[in-house]
Short mmCIF file of C-alpha atoms and ligand atoms in Angstrom, two decimals:
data_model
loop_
_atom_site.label_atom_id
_atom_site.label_comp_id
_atom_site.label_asym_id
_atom_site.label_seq_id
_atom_site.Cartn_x
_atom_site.Cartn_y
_atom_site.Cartn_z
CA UNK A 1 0.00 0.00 0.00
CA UNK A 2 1.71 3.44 -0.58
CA UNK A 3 1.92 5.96 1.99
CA UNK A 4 -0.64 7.99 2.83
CA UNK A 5 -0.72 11.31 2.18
CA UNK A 6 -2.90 13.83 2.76
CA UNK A 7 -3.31 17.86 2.33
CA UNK A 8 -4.81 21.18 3.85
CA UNK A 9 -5.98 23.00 0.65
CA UNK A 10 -7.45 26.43 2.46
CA UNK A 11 -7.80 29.19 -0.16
CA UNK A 12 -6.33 32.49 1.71
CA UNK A 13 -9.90 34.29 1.85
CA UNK A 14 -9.72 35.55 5.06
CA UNK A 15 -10.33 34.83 8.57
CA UNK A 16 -10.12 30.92 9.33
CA UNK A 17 -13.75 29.15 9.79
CA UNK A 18 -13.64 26.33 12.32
CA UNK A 19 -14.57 24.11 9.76
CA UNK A 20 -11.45 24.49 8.00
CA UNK A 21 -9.75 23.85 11.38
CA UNK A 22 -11.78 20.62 11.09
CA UNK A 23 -10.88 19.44 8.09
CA UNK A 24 -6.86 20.27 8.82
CA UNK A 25 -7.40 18.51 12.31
CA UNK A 26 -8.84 15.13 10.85
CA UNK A 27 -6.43 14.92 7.66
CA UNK A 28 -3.68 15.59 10.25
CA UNK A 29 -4.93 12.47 12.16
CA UNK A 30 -5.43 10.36 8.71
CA UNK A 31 -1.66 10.62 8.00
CA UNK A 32 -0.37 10.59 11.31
CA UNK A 33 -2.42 7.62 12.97
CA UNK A 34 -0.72 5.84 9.39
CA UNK A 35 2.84 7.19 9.75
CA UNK A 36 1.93 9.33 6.57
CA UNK A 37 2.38 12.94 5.22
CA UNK A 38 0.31 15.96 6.07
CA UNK A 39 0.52 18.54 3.33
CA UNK A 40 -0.39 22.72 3.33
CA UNK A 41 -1.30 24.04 -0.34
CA UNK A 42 -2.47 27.04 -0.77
CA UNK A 43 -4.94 27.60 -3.21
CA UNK A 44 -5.27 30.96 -4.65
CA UNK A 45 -6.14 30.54 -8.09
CA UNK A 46 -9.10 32.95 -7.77
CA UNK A 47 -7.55 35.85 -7.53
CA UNK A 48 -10.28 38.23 -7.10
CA UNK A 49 -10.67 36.52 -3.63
CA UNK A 50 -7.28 36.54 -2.58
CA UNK A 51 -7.00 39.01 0.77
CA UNK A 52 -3.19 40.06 1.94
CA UNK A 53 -2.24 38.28 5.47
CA UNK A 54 -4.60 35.58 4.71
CA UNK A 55 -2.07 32.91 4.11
CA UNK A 56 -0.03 34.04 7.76
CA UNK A 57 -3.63 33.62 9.81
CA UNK A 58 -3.03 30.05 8.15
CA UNK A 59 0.09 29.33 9.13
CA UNK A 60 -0.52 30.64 12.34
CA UNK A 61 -3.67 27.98 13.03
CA UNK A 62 -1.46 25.73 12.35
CA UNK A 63 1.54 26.29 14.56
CA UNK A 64 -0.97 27.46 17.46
CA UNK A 65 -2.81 24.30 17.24
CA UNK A 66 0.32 21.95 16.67
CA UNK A 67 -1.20 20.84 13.50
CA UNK A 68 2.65 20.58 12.45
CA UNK A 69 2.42 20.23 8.32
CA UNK A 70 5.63 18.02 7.00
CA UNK A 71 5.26 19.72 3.53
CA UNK A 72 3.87 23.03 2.68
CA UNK A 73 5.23 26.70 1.29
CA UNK A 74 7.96 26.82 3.66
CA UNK A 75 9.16 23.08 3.78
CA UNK A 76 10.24 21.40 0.86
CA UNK A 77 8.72 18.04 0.39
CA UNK A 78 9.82 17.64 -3.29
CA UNK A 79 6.33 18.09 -4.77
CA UNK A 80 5.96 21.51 -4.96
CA UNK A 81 5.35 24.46 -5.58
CA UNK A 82 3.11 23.95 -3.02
CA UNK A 83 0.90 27.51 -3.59
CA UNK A 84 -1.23 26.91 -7.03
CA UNK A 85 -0.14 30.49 -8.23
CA UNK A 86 3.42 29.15 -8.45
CA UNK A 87 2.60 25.87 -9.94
CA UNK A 88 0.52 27.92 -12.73
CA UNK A 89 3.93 29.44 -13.90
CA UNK A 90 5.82 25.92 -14.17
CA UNK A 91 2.87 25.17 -17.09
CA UNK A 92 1.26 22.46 -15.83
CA UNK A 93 -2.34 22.76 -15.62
CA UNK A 94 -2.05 24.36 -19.07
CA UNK A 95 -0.33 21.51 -19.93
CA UNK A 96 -2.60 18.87 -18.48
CA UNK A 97 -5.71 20.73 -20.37
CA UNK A 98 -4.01 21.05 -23.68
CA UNK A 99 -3.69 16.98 -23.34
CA UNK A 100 -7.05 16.96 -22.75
CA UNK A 101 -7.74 18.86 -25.87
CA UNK A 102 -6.05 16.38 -28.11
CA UNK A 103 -8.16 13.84 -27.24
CA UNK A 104 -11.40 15.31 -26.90
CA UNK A 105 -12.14 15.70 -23.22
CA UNK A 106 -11.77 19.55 -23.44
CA UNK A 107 -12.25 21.93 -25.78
CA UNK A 108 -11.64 25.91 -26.13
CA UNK A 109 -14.51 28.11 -25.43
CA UNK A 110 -14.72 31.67 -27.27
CA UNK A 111 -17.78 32.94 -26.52
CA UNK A 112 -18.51 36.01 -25.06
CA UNK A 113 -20.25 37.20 -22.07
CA UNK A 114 -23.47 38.28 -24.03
CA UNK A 115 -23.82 34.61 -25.31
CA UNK A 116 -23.43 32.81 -21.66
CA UNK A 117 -25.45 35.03 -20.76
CA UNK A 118 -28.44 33.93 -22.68
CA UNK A 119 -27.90 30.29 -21.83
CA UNK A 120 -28.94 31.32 -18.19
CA UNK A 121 -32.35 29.84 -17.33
CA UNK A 122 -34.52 29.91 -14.11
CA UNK A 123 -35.23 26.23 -12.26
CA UNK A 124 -36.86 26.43 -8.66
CA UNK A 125 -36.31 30.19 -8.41
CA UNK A 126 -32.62 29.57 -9.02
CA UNK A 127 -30.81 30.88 -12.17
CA UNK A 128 -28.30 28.65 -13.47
CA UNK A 129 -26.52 27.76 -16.38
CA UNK A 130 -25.89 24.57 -18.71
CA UNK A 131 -23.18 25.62 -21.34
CA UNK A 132 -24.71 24.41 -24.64
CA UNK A 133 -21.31 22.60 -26.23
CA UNK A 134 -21.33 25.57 -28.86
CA UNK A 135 -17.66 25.63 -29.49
CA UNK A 136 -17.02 22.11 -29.35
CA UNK A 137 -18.54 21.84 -32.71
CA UNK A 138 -15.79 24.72 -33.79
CA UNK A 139 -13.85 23.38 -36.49
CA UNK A 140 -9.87 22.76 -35.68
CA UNK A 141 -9.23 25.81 -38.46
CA UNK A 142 -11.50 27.84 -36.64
CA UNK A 143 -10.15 27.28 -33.48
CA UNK A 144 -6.63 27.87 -34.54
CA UNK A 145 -7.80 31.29 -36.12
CA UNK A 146 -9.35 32.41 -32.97
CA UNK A 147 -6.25 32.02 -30.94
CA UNK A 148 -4.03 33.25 -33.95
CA UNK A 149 -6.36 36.56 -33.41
CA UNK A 150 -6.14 36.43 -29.68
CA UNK A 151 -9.69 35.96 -29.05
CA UNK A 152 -10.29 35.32 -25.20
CA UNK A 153 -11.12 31.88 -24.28
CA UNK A 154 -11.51 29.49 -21.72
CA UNK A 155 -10.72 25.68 -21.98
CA UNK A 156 -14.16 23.50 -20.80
CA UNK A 157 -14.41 19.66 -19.91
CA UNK A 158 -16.22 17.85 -22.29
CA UNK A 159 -18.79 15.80 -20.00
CA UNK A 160 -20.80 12.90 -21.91
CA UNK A 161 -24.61 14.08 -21.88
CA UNK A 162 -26.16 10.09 -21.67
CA UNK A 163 -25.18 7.40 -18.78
CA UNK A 164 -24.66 7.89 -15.06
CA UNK A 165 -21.59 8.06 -12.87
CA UNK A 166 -20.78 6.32 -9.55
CA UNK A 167 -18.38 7.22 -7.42
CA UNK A 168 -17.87 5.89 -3.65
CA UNK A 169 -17.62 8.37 -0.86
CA UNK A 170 -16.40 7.63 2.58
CA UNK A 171 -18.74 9.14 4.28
CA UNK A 172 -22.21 9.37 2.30
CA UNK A 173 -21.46 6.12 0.38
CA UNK A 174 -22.24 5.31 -3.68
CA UNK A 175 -23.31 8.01 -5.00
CA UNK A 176 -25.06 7.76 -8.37
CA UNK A 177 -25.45 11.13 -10.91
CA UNK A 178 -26.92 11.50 -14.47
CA UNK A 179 -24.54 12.78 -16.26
CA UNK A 180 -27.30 15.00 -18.67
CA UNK A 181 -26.90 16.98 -14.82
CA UNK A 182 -23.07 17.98 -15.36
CA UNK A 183 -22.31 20.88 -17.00
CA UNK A 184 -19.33 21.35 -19.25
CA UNK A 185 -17.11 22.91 -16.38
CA UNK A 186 -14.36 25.31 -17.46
CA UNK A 187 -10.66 24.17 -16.40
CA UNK A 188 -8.74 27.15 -17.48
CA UNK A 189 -10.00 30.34 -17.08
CA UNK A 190 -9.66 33.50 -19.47
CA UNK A 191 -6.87 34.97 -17.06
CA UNK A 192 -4.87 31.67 -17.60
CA UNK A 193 -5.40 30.63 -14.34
CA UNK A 194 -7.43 27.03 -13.72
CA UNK A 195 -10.32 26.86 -11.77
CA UNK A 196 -10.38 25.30 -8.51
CA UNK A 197 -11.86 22.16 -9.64
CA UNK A 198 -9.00 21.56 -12.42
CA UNK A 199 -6.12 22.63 -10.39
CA UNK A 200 -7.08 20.29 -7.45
CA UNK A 201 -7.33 16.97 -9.01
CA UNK A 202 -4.25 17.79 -10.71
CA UNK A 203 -2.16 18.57 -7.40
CA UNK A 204 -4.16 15.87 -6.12
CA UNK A 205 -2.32 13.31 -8.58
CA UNK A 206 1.27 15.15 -8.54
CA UNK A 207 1.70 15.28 -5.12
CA UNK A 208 0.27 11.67 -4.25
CA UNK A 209 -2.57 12.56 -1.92
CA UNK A 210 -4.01 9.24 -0.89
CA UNK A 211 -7.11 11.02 0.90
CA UNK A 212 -9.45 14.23 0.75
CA UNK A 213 -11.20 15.95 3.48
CA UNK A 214 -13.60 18.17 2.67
CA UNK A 215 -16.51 20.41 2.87
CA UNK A 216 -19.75 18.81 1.47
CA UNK A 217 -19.67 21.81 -1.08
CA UNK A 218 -17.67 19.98 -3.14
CA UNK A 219 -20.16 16.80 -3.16
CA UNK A 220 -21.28 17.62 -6.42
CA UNK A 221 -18.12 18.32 -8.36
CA UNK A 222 -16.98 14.66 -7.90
CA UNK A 223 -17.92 13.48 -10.96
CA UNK A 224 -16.31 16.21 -13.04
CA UNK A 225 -12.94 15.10 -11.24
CA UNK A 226 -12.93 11.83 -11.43
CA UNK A 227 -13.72 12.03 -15.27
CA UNK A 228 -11.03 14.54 -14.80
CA UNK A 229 -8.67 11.36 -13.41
CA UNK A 230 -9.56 8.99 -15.37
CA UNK A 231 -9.30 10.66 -18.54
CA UNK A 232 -5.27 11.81 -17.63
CA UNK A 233 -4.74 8.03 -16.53
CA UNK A 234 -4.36 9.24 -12.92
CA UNK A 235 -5.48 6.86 -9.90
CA UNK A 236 -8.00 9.14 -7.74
CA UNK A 237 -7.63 9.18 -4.40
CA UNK A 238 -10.29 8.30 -1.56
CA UNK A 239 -13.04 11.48 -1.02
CA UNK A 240 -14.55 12.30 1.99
CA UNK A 241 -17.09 14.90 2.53
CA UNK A 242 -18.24 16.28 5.55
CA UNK A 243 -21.35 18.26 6.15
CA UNK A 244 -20.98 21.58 7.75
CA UNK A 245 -20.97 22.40 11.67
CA UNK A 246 -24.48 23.31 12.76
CA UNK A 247 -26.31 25.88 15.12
CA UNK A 248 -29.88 25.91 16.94
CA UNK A 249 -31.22 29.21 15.91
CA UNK A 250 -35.09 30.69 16.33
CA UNK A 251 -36.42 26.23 16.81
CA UNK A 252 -34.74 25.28 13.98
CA UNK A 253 -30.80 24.47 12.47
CA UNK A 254 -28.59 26.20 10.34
CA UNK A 255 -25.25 26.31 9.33
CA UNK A 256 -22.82 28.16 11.58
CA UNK A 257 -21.80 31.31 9.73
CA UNK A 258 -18.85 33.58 9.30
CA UNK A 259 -21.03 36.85 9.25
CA UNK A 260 -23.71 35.87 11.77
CA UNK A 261 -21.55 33.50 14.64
CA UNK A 262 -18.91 34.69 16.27
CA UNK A 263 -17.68 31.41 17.31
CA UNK A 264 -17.24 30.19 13.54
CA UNK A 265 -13.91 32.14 13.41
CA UNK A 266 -11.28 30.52 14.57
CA UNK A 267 -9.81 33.13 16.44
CA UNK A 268 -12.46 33.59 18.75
CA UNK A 269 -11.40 30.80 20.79
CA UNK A 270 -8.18 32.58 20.66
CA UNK A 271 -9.75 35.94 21.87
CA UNK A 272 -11.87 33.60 24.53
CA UNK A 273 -8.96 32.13 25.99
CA UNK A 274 -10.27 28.36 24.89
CA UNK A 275 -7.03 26.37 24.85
CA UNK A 276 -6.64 24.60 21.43
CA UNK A 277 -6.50 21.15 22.93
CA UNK A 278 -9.91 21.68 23.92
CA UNK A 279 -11.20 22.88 20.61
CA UNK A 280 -9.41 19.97 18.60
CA UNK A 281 -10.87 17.35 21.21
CA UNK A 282 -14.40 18.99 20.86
CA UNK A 283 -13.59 18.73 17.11
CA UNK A 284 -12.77 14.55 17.25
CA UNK A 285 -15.63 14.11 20.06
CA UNK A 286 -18.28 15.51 17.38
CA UNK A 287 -16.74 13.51 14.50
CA UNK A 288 -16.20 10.02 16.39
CA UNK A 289 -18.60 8.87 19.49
CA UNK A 290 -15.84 6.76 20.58
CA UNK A 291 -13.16 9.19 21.17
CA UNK A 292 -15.33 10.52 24.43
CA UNK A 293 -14.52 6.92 26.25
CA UNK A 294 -11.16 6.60 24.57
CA UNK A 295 -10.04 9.32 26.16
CA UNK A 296 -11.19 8.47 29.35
CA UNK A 297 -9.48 5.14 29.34
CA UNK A 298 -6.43 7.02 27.69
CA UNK A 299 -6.03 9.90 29.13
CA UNK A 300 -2.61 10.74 28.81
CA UNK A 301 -2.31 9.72 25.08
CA UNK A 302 -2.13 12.36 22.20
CA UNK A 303 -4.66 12.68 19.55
CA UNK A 304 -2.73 10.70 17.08
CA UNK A 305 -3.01 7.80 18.76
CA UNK A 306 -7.03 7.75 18.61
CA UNK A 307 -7.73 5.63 15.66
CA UNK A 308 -10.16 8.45 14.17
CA UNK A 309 -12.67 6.66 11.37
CA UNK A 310 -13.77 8.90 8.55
CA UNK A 311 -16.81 6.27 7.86
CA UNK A 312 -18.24 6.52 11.34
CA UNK A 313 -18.63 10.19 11.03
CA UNK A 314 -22.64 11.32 10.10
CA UNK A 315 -23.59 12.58 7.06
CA UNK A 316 -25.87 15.36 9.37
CA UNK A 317 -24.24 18.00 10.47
CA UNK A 318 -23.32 18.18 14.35
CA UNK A 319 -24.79 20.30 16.49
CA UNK A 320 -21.96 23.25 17.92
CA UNK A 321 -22.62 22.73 21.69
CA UNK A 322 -20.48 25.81 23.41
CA UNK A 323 -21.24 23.87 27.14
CA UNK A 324 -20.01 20.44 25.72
CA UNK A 325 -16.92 22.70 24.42
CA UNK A 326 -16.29 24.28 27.72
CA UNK A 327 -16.91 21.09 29.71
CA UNK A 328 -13.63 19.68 27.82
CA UNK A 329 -11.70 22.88 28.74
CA UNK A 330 -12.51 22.12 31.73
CA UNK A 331 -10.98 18.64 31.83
CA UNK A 332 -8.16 19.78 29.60
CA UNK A 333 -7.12 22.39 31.75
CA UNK A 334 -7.09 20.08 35.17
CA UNK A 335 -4.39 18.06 33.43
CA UNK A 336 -1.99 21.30 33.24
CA UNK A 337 0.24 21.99 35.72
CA UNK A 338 -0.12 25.10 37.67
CA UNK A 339 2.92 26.60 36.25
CA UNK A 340 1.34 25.93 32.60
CA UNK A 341 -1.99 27.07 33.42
CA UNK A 342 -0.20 30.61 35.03
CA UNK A 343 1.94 30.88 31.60
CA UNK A 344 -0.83 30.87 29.74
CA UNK A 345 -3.34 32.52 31.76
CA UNK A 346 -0.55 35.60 31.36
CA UNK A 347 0.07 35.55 27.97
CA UNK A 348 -3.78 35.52 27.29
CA UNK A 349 -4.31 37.90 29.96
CA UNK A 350 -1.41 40.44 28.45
CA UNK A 351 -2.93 40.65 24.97
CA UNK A 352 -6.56 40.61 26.78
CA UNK A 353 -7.22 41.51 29.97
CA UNK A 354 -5.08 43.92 31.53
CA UNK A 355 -6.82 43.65 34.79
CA UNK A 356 -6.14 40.15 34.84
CA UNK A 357 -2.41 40.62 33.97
CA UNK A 358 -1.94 42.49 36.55
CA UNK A 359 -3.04 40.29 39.05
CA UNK A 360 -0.79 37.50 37.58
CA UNK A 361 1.82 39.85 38.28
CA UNK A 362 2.36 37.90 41.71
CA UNK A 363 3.37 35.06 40.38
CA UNK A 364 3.97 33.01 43.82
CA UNK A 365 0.80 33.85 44.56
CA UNK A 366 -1.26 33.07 41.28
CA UNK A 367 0.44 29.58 41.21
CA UNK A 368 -0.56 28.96 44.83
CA UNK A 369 -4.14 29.68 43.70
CA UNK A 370 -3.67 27.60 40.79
CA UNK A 371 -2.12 24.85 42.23
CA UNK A 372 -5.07 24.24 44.75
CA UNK A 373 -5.90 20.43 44.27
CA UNK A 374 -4.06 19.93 41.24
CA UNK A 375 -2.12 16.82 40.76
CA UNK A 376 -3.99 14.15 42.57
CA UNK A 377 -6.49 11.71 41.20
CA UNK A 378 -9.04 13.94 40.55
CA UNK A 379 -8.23 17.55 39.67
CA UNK A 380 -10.71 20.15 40.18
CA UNK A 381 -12.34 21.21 37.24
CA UNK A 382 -13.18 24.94 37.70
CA UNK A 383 -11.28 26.51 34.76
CA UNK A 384 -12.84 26.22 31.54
CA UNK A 385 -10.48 28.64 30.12
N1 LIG B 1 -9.55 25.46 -1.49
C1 LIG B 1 -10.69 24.64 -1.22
C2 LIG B 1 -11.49 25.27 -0.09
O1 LIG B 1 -10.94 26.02 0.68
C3 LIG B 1 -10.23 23.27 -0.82
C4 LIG B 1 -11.17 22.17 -1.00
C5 LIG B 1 -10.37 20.87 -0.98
O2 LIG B 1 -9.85 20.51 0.08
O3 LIG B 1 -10.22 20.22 -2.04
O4 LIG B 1 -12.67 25.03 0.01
ZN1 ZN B 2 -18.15 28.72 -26.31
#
C-alpha cells in the first residue's frame, strides 16, 4: 500500500472558519495515525478573492494548534510548488488541459459574455446555467484562427450528456449522478489561471494525496474530477465529505456562519482564551462517538493515537454545543500543571485583559491559587479557560 498522504488546501480568503480547522485537524490524524504525510497548499487561483495576510492567519492555526504540516510553502517536500499560483507558472495545468484537448475531453470556449449570458435559465427560483457545447462543434481551423487573433477563451471539460456516474464516498457512500446533470465545467480560465476544480485533481495526482477531506460543497463536483482522473490516466484518491458544523437558531438548524456567529472564526477561541487542545478534542468528540470513552481510558495519550474513522462520522451535520466545548476545557485544563496554566493565563491575559495581567503579576501567589488540588487523582475542574 503506498503511503498515505494527505493535504490542507485552504484558499487564503480571510479569517479561518472552524470548519477548516476541522478538516486540517482530521487529515492531520489520517496521516499521522498511518505514519503518513500531512501537506499545506495554498490555493489561490481565484484571484479576485485573494486578501493580503490571509495565508499568515493560516500558518498561524497551524503552529498554534500543533497541526505541524511536514510539507507546505515553507518546507520542501519535493512536490511543490506547493501555492497553485506558483505551480501555474511551471505550465502544468495548461499543460494537463491542452492533453485533454487532443483527445477530446476539453475543448476551447470563445464565446462572449453576451452569449453565456443567454444560456442562463430559471429552475426552482434559481438561475443557473448549462453551457450548450457551442464551441465544441468549432472546427480545428477555426479554433486555430481564434487564438491566432487572440480571441479570449476558456478551456471546458467535455462531459458525456447520456449514462450515469458512480463514485464511492467515505462518508455518504455510492453516489449515483446522471450525467445529462453535469455541465461542461471550465478548467482554465480567461486569465490563464485554472479553476479550482481543475487545479485540485491535478495537485491531487502530482503530489500523491491518498485522501481528501472536505466540505460537502464539493459533493457535487466529484464526478467532473474523477472524469477529470480517469481521462489523464491518474489513480484518484479516496473522497470524503463532511457536512458543515451546525447551530440551533429561532427552533430550527442552520449552518454556523462567518457573518452571523462569532464562534465560527477561529480566532475567537483565541480571543476567549479556549485552549486549542480543547477545541481539537471537541472537534474529534463531534466527528467520532468513541473518542469521548477513549479518552477516558487514555487519558494521557495524544490525539494521534485515537484511531479516528472517517466512515463513522454522520452525514448530518453536528450540532456546535459551546457547554459540551467548555466542559472539555474544563478537563483539559485540570491536566496542566499550575505553572502551565499561570503561563498561559498571562500571555492571554497580556494581549486581553489587563486587569487580569496584573493580578498575575504575583506570580507566587497566582500559582498557589492555581495549584489548589491539582495533581492528585481527581483535579478540580473549575477553569474552563
Ligand atoms: N480550497 C478549497 C477550499 O478552501 C479546498 C477544497 C479541498 O480541500 O479540495 O474550500
Ligand atoms: Zn463557447
Amino acid at each position: 500500500m503506498s503511503k498515505v498522504r494527505t493535504r490542507f488546501a485552504p484558499s487564503p480568503t480571510g479569517r479561518m472558519h472552524v470548519g477548516n480547522l476541522r478538516s486540517a485537524l482530521y487529515e492531520f490524524l489520517i496521516a499521522k495515525h498511518a505514519g503518513g504525510d500531512f501537506m499545506l497548499r495554498i490555493e489561490d487561483t481565484d484571484q479576485e478573492r485573494f486578501v493580503e495576510g490571509a495565508v499568515d492567519i493560516i500558518y498561524h492555526t497551524l503552529e498554534e494548534t500543533g497541526l505541524v504540516h511536514d510539507e507546505g510553502p515553507d518546507k520542501d517536500g519535493g512536490y511543490g510548488p506547493y501555492v497553485q499560483s506558483e505551480r501555474m507558472k511551471t505550465g502544468i495545468y495548461m499543460k494537463y488541459a491542452k492533453e485533454l484537448v487532443e483527445k477530446g475531453e476539453a475543448y476551447y470556449c470563445f464565446c462572449d459574455k453576451e452569449r453565456l449570458e443567454s444560456l442562463k435559465t430559471e429552475v426552482d427560483g434559481k438561475e443557473i446555467m448549462m453551457y450548450d457545447k457551442h464551441c465544441l462543434h468549432l472546427s480545428k481551423e477555426e479554433v486555430e484562427a481564434n487564438l491566432a487573433a487572440g480571441k479570449p477563451f476558456v478551456i471546458r471539460q467535455n462531459i458525456p450528456n447520456e449514462g450515469t456516474t458512480t463514485f464511492h464516498d467515505e462518508l455518504y457512500g455510492d453516489i449515483t449522478v446522471d450525467n445529462a446533470e453535469l455541465d461542461d465545467m471550465i478548467l482554465i480560465k480567461s486569465d490563464g489561471y485554472p479553476t479550482y476544480n481543475f487545479a485540485n485533481v491535478i495537485d491531487d495526482h502530482l503530489m500523491h494525496t491518498t485522501h481528501v477531506i472536505r466540505s460537502d460543497e464539493w459533493l457535487s463536483s466529484v464526478p467532473l474530477h474523477l472524469q477529470l482522473f480517469h481521462e489523464l490516466g491518474f489513480k484518484a484518491p479516496k473522497y470524503a465529505h463532511i457536512s458543515p458544523i451546525m447551530k440551533n437558531d429561532n427552533g430550527g438548524k442552520r449552518k454556523l456562519s462567518k457573518r452571523k456567529d462569532p464562534e465560527a472564526a477561529v480566532s475567537y477561541y483565541k480571543e476567549q482564551g479556549i485552549p486549542t487542545d480543547a477545541v481539537k478534542e471537541y472537534l474529534l468528540n463531534i466527528a467520532n462517538s468513541t473518542f469521548e470513552n477513549w479518552r477516558r481510558a487514555n487519558s494521557d495519550k495524544k490525539i494521534e493515537e485515537f484511531d479516528f474513522q472517517l466512515n463513522k462520522m454522520s452525514v448530518s451535520g453536528a450540532l456546535f454545543d459551546m457547554i459540551k466545548l467548555l466542559d472539555i476545557g474544563k478537563t483539559v485544563i485540570s491536566k496542566m500543571t499550575a505553572e502551565d496554566v499561570y503561563e498561559k493565563s498571562l500571555k492571554w491575559a497580556e494581549e486581553y485583559d489587563n486587569e487580569l495581567s496584573d493580578l498575575l503579576k504575583d506570580k507566587e501567589y497566582a500559582l498557589k491559587i492555581f495549584g489548589i488540588e491539582r495533581g492528585n487523582k481527581k483535579p478540580r475542574k473549575d477553569i474552563a479557560k
